[in-house]
Amino acid sequence: MTLSGTHLDRLRTLLRRRPSAAWRRFLALALALLAASTTFWPDVGHPAVVASRDLPAGVPLDAADIRVVSLPAPVSGAFTGTDDVVGRTLTSPARSGVPLTDFDLSSGASDLASVAVRLADQGLADSMRVGSRVDVVSATAEVLAEDASVRETRGQVVVLTLPRRNATRVAAASLDHALAVTLR
């Protein structure tokens, strides 16, 4: 081995040497400790409240229905704590693990009602699914309710969850004749 005056030559000489067994063991131990310590690092994701199980529309939420998870990216309108969600009512069904947003929840249990509506178009009733959003239209082309959520379908009868102020109008109109809906 020759002694060289440049730093680059000294580095090349050190890299050509085989590390000792003690050095390799120390390096292996340091890497193992680093890997083990990463499991204890806090998650740096974005907290969001999600449904802990599948929930139907119109259900007032309690602590057992929700949980907080960490997501890699923020969700617009999502809640970060359970205190903001407990006691509020779902306006549409929620899947387990899906973030709940301000659009999915009403301010309280008293402002929603469910109404059974007989639809004029059987084909449309067959294509609607739970969670679909619809506008309810009377026979005189008057819009009785906007953005109602389909809670249940049974043949030509559909159960809709909508604001209570519109529910009585929809229920009264459905007594006389079948109603039409427009899908959103």
mmCIF file of C-alpha atoms in Angstrom:
data_model
loop_
_atom_site.group_PDB
_atom_site.id
_atom_site.type_symbol
_atom_site.label_atom_id
_atom_site.label_comp_id
_atom_site.label_asym_id
_atom_site.label_seq_id
_atom_site.Cartn_x
_atom_site.Cartn_y
_atom_site.Cartn_z
ATOM 1 C CA MET A 1 0.000 0.000 0.000
ATOM 2 C CA THR A 2 1.309 3.368 -0.942
ATOM 3 C CA LEU A 3 0.700 6.533 0.895
ATOM 4 C CA SER A 4 -0.996 9.146 -1.165
ATOM 5 C CA GLY A 5 -1.501 12.763 -0.422
ATOM 6 C CA THR A 6 -4.997 13.207 -1.883
ATOM 7 C CA HIS A 7 -8.187 12.560 0.046
ATOM 8 C CA LEU A 8 -9.742 10.661 -2.841
ATOM 9 C CA ASP A 9 -6.881 8.149 -2.894
ATOM 10 C CA ARG A 10 -7.149 7.623 0.867
ATOM 11 C CA LEU A 11 -10.876 6.977 0.553
ATOM 12 C CA ARG A 12 -10.302 4.441 -2.231
ATOM 13 C CA THR A 13 -7.764 2.646 -0.091
ATOM 14 C CA LEU A 14 -10.171 2.424 2.858
ATOM 15 C CA LEU A 15 -12.985 1.149 0.649
ATOM 16 C CA ARG A 16 -10.801 -1.654 -0.763
ATOM 17 C CA ARG A 17 -10.237 -3.080 2.712
ATOM 18 C CA ARG A 18 -12.585 -5.706 4.043
ATOM 19 C CA PRO A 19 -14.287 -4.521 7.274
ATOM 20 C CA SER A 20 -13.428 -6.484 10.408
ATOM 21 C CA ALA A 21 -15.895 -8.913 11.985
ATOM 22 C CA ALA A 22 -16.443 -6.596 14.937
ATOM 23 C CA TRP A 23 -17.284 -3.699 12.643
ATOM 24 C CA ARG A 24 -19.746 -5.841 10.641
ATOM 25 C CA ARG A 25 -21.447 -6.995 13.863
ATOM 26 C CA PHE A 26 -21.705 -3.427 15.110
ATOM 27 C CA LEU A 27 -23.200 -2.310 11.785
ATOM 28 C CA ALA A 28 -25.723 -5.208 11.806
ATOM 29 C CA LEU A 29 -26.759 -4.383 15.374
ATOM 30 C CA ALA A 30 -27.167 -0.682 14.544
ATOM 31 C CA LEU A 31 -29.360 -1.491 11.514
ATOM 32 C CA ALA A 32 -31.492 -3.906 13.570
ATOM 33 C CA LEU A 33 -32.012 -1.270 16.287
ATOM 34 C CA LEU A 34 -32.930 1.322 13.663
ATOM 35 C CA ALA A 35 -35.492 -1.031 12.111
ATOM 36 C CA ALA A 36 -36.985 -1.864 15.518
ATOM 37 C CA SER A 37 -37.219 1.784 16.522
ATOM 38 C CA THR A 38 -39.220 2.713 13.400
ATOM 39 C CA THR A 39 -42.119 0.573 14.627
ATOM 40 C CA PHE A 40 -42.495 2.908 17.612
ATOM 41 C CA TRP A 41 -42.443 6.128 15.616
ATOM 42 C CA PRO A 42 -45.776 7.945 15.642
ATOM 43 C CA ASP A 43 -47.849 7.824 12.487
ATOM 44 C CA VAL A 44 -47.585 11.113 10.632
ATOM 45 C CA GLY A 45 -50.852 10.633 8.716
ATOM 46 C CA HIS A 46 -54.019 12.703 8.864
ATOM 47 C CA PRO A 47 -56.629 11.645 11.472
ATOM 48 C CA ALA A 48 -60.160 11.006 10.229
ATOM 49 C CA VAL A 49 -63.305 9.585 11.810
ATOM 50 C CA VAL A 50 -64.580 6.469 10.009
ATOM 51 C CA ALA A 51 -67.489 4.099 10.535
ATOM 52 C CA SER A 52 -66.418 1.046 12.542
ATOM 53 C CA ARG A 53 -69.064 -1.095 10.768
ATOM 54 C CA ASP A 54 -71.583 -0.717 7.941
ATOM 55 C CA LEU A 55 -74.297 1.698 9.103
ATOM 56 C CA PRO A 56 -77.708 2.508 7.572
ATOM 57 C CA ALA A 57 -78.982 6.028 6.967
ATOM 58 C CA GLY A 58 -80.859 7.766 9.777
ATOM 59 C CA VAL A 59 -78.802 6.209 12.574
ATOM 60 C CA PRO A 60 -77.704 8.486 15.418
ATOM 61 C CA LEU A 61 -74.014 7.762 15.955
ATOM 62 C CA ASP A 62 -72.494 6.741 19.269
ATOM 63 C CA ALA A 63 -68.887 5.963 20.239
ATOM 64 C CA ALA A 64 -69.203 2.278 19.274
ATOM 65 C CA ASP A 65 -70.171 3.169 15.682
ATOM 66 C CA ILE A 66 -67.051 5.196 14.896
ATOM 67 C CA ARG A 67 -63.282 5.164 15.272
ATOM 68 C CA VAL A 68 -60.377 7.439 14.374
ATOM 69 C CA VAL A 69 -57.833 6.252 11.801
ATOM 70 C CA SER A 70 -54.824 7.862 10.200
ATOM 71 C CA LEU A 71 -54.986 8.446 6.446
ATOM 72 C CA PRO A 72 -52.060 9.260 4.154
ATOM 73 C CA ALA A 73 -53.822 12.327 2.728
ATOM 74 C CA PRO A 74 -56.418 14.687 4.210
ATOM 75 C CA VAL A 75 -60.081 14.200 3.248
ATOM 76 C CA SER A 76 -62.080 17.346 2.602
ATOM 77 C CA GLY A 77 -64.809 17.801 5.218
ATOM 78 C CA ALA A 78 -63.626 14.880 7.373
ATOM 79 C CA PHE A 79 -63.817 15.042 11.147
ATOM 80 C CA THR A 80 -60.636 14.617 13.182
ATOM 81 C CA GLY A 81 -62.230 13.791 16.547
ATOM 82 C CA THR A 82 -65.122 11.663 17.734
ATOM 83 C CA ASP A 83 -66.646 14.472 19.833
ATOM 84 C CA ASP A 84 -67.746 16.246 16.634
ATOM 85 C CA VAL A 85 -69.601 13.149 15.381
ATOM 86 C CA VAL A 86 -71.232 11.466 18.395
ATOM 87 C CA GLY A 87 -74.956 12.216 18.541
ATOM 88 C CA ARG A 88 -75.254 13.298 14.910
ATOM 89 C CA THR A 89 -77.311 11.319 12.392
ATOM 90 C CA LEU A 90 -76.220 9.758 9.110
ATOM 91 C CA THR A 91 -77.996 11.193 6.076
ATOM 92 C CA SER A 92 -76.882 8.248 3.910
ATOM 93 C CA PRO A 93 -75.538 4.749 4.584
ATOM 94 C CA ALA A 94 -71.864 4.509 5.560
ATOM 95 C CA ARG A 95 -69.447 1.691 4.801
ATOM 96 C CA SER A 96 -67.014 0.394 7.387
ATOM 97 C CA GLY A 97 -63.666 2.187 7.202
ATOM 98 C CA VAL A 98 -64.899 5.023 4.971
ATOM 99 C CA PRO A 99 -64.267 8.548 6.340
ATOM 100 C CA LEU A 100 -67.352 10.420 7.535
ATOM 101 C CA THR A 101 -67.624 13.994 6.253
ATOM 102 C CA ASP A 102 -69.869 16.928 7.070
ATOM 103 C CA PHE A 103 -71.932 16.005 3.994
ATOM 104 C CA ASP A 104 -72.724 12.555 5.466
ATOM 105 C CA LEU A 105 -74.064 13.829 8.790
ATOM 106 C CA SER A 106 -76.989 15.955 9.855
ATOM 107 C CA SER A 107 -76.843 18.316 12.784
ATOM 108 C CA GLY A 108 -79.106 16.186 14.963
ATOM 109 C CA ALA A 109 -81.550 13.281 15.024
ATOM 110 C CA SER A 110 -84.646 15.488 14.899
ATOM 111 C CA ASP A 111 -84.131 17.006 11.433
ATOM 112 C CA LEU A 112 -84.404 13.782 9.366
ATOM 113 C CA ALA A 113 -87.330 11.505 8.648
ATOM 114 C CA SER A 114 -87.874 8.446 6.467
ATOM 115 C CA VAL A 115 -90.847 8.203 4.121
ATOM 116 C CA ALA A 116 -92.099 5.291 2.010
ATOM 117 C CA VAL A 117 -92.833 6.460 -1.528
ATOM 118 C CA ARG A 118 -94.593 4.547 -4.294
ATOM 119 C CA LEU A 119 -92.748 5.303 -7.542
ATOM 120 C CA ALA A 120 -94.477 5.819 -10.878
ATOM 121 C CA ASP A 121 -91.671 4.159 -12.867
ATOM 122 C CA GLN A 122 -90.980 0.528 -11.902
ATOM 123 C CA GLY A 123 -87.832 0.420 -14.072
ATOM 124 C CA LEU A 124 -86.307 3.295 -12.161
ATOM 125 C CA ALA A 125 -87.213 1.674 -8.841
ATOM 126 C CA ASP A 126 -85.330 -1.472 -9.877
ATOM 127 C CA SER A 127 -82.188 0.500 -10.747
ATOM 128 C CA MET A 128 -82.022 2.422 -7.447
ATOM 129 C CA ARG A 129 -79.721 1.179 -4.699
ATOM 130 C CA VAL A 130 -79.369 1.949 -1.003
ATOM 131 C CA GLY A 131 -77.445 5.196 -0.685
ATOM 132 C CA SER A 132 -78.560 6.621 -4.042
ATOM 133 C CA ARG A 133 -79.393 10.332 -3.942
ATOM 134 C CA VAL A 134 -82.660 11.475 -5.568
ATOM 135 C CA ASP A 135 -84.942 14.465 -6.003
ATOM 136 C CA VAL A 136 -88.674 13.780 -5.480
ATOM 137 C CA VAL A 137 -91.096 15.245 -8.033
ATOM 138 C CA SER A 138 -94.919 15.357 -7.807
ATOM 139 C CA ALA A 139 -97.367 14.653 -10.615
ATOM 140 C CA THR A 140 -97.655 18.421 -11.188
ATOM 141 C CA ALA A 141 -93.850 18.675 -11.747
ATOM 142 C CA GLU A 142 -93.287 20.342 -8.391
ATOM 143 C CA VAL A 143 -90.023 19.413 -6.675
ATOM 144 C CA LEU A 144 -91.061 18.173 -3.236
ATOM 145 C CA ALA A 145 -87.594 17.282 -1.919
ATOM 146 C CA GLU A 146 -84.006 17.546 -3.102
ATOM 147 C CA ASP A 147 -81.046 15.280 -2.353
ATOM 148 C CA ALA A 148 -83.012 12.588 -0.495
ATOM 149 C CA SER A 149 -81.150 9.394 0.339
ATOM 150 C CA VAL A 150 -82.527 5.965 -0.572
ATOM 151 C CA ARG A 151 -82.687 3.921 2.623
ATOM 152 C CA GLU A 152 -84.448 0.824 1.318
ATOM 153 C CA THR A 153 -86.077 -0.484 -1.869
ATOM 154 C CA ARG A 154 -88.934 -2.991 -2.054
ATOM 155 C CA GLY A 155 -90.383 -3.387 -5.506
ATOM 156 C CA GLN A 156 -92.111 -0.175 -6.491
ATOM 157 C CA VAL A 157 -91.900 1.251 -2.955
ATOM 158 C CA VAL A 158 -88.754 3.110 -1.931
ATOM 159 C CA VAL A 159 -87.974 4.373 1.576
ATOM 160 C CA LEU A 160 -86.295 7.774 1.426
ATOM 161 C CA THR A 161 -84.490 9.642 4.203
ATOM 162 C CA LEU A 162 -84.883 13.377 3.837
ATOM 163 C CA PRO A 163 -85.182 16.537 5.926
ATOM 164 C CA ARG A 164 -88.263 16.475 8.151
ATOM 165 C CA ARG A 165 -89.626 19.715 6.657
ATOM 166 C CA ASN A 166 -89.929 17.955 3.259
ATOM 167 C CA ALA A 167 -90.995 14.558 4.604
ATOM 168 C CA THR A 168 -94.570 15.568 5.392
ATOM 169 C CA ARG A 169 -95.062 17.080 1.920
ATOM 170 C CA VAL A 170 -93.691 13.938 0.262
ATOM 171 C CA ALA A 171 -95.792 11.649 2.466
ATOM 172 C CA ALA A 172 -98.993 13.638 1.752
ATOM 173 C CA ALA A 173 -98.346 13.703 -2.002
ATOM 174 C CA SER A 174 -97.610 9.957 -2.113
ATOM 175 C CA LEU A 175 -101.039 9.172 -0.604
ATOM 176 C CA ASP A 176 -102.847 10.424 -3.713
ATOM 177 C CA HIS A 177 -100.608 9.047 -6.497
ATOM 178 C CA ALA A 178 -97.217 7.624 -7.302
ATOM 179 C CA LEU A 179 -94.314 10.053 -7.370
ATOM 180 C CA ALA A 180 -91.364 10.424 -9.705
ATOM 181 C CA VAL A 181 -87.726 10.726 -8.701
ATOM 182 C CA THR A 182 -84.661 11.963 -10.532
ATOM 183 C CA LEU A 183 -81.346 10.314 -9.806
ATOM 184 C CA ARG A 184 -78.401 12.532 -8.931
#
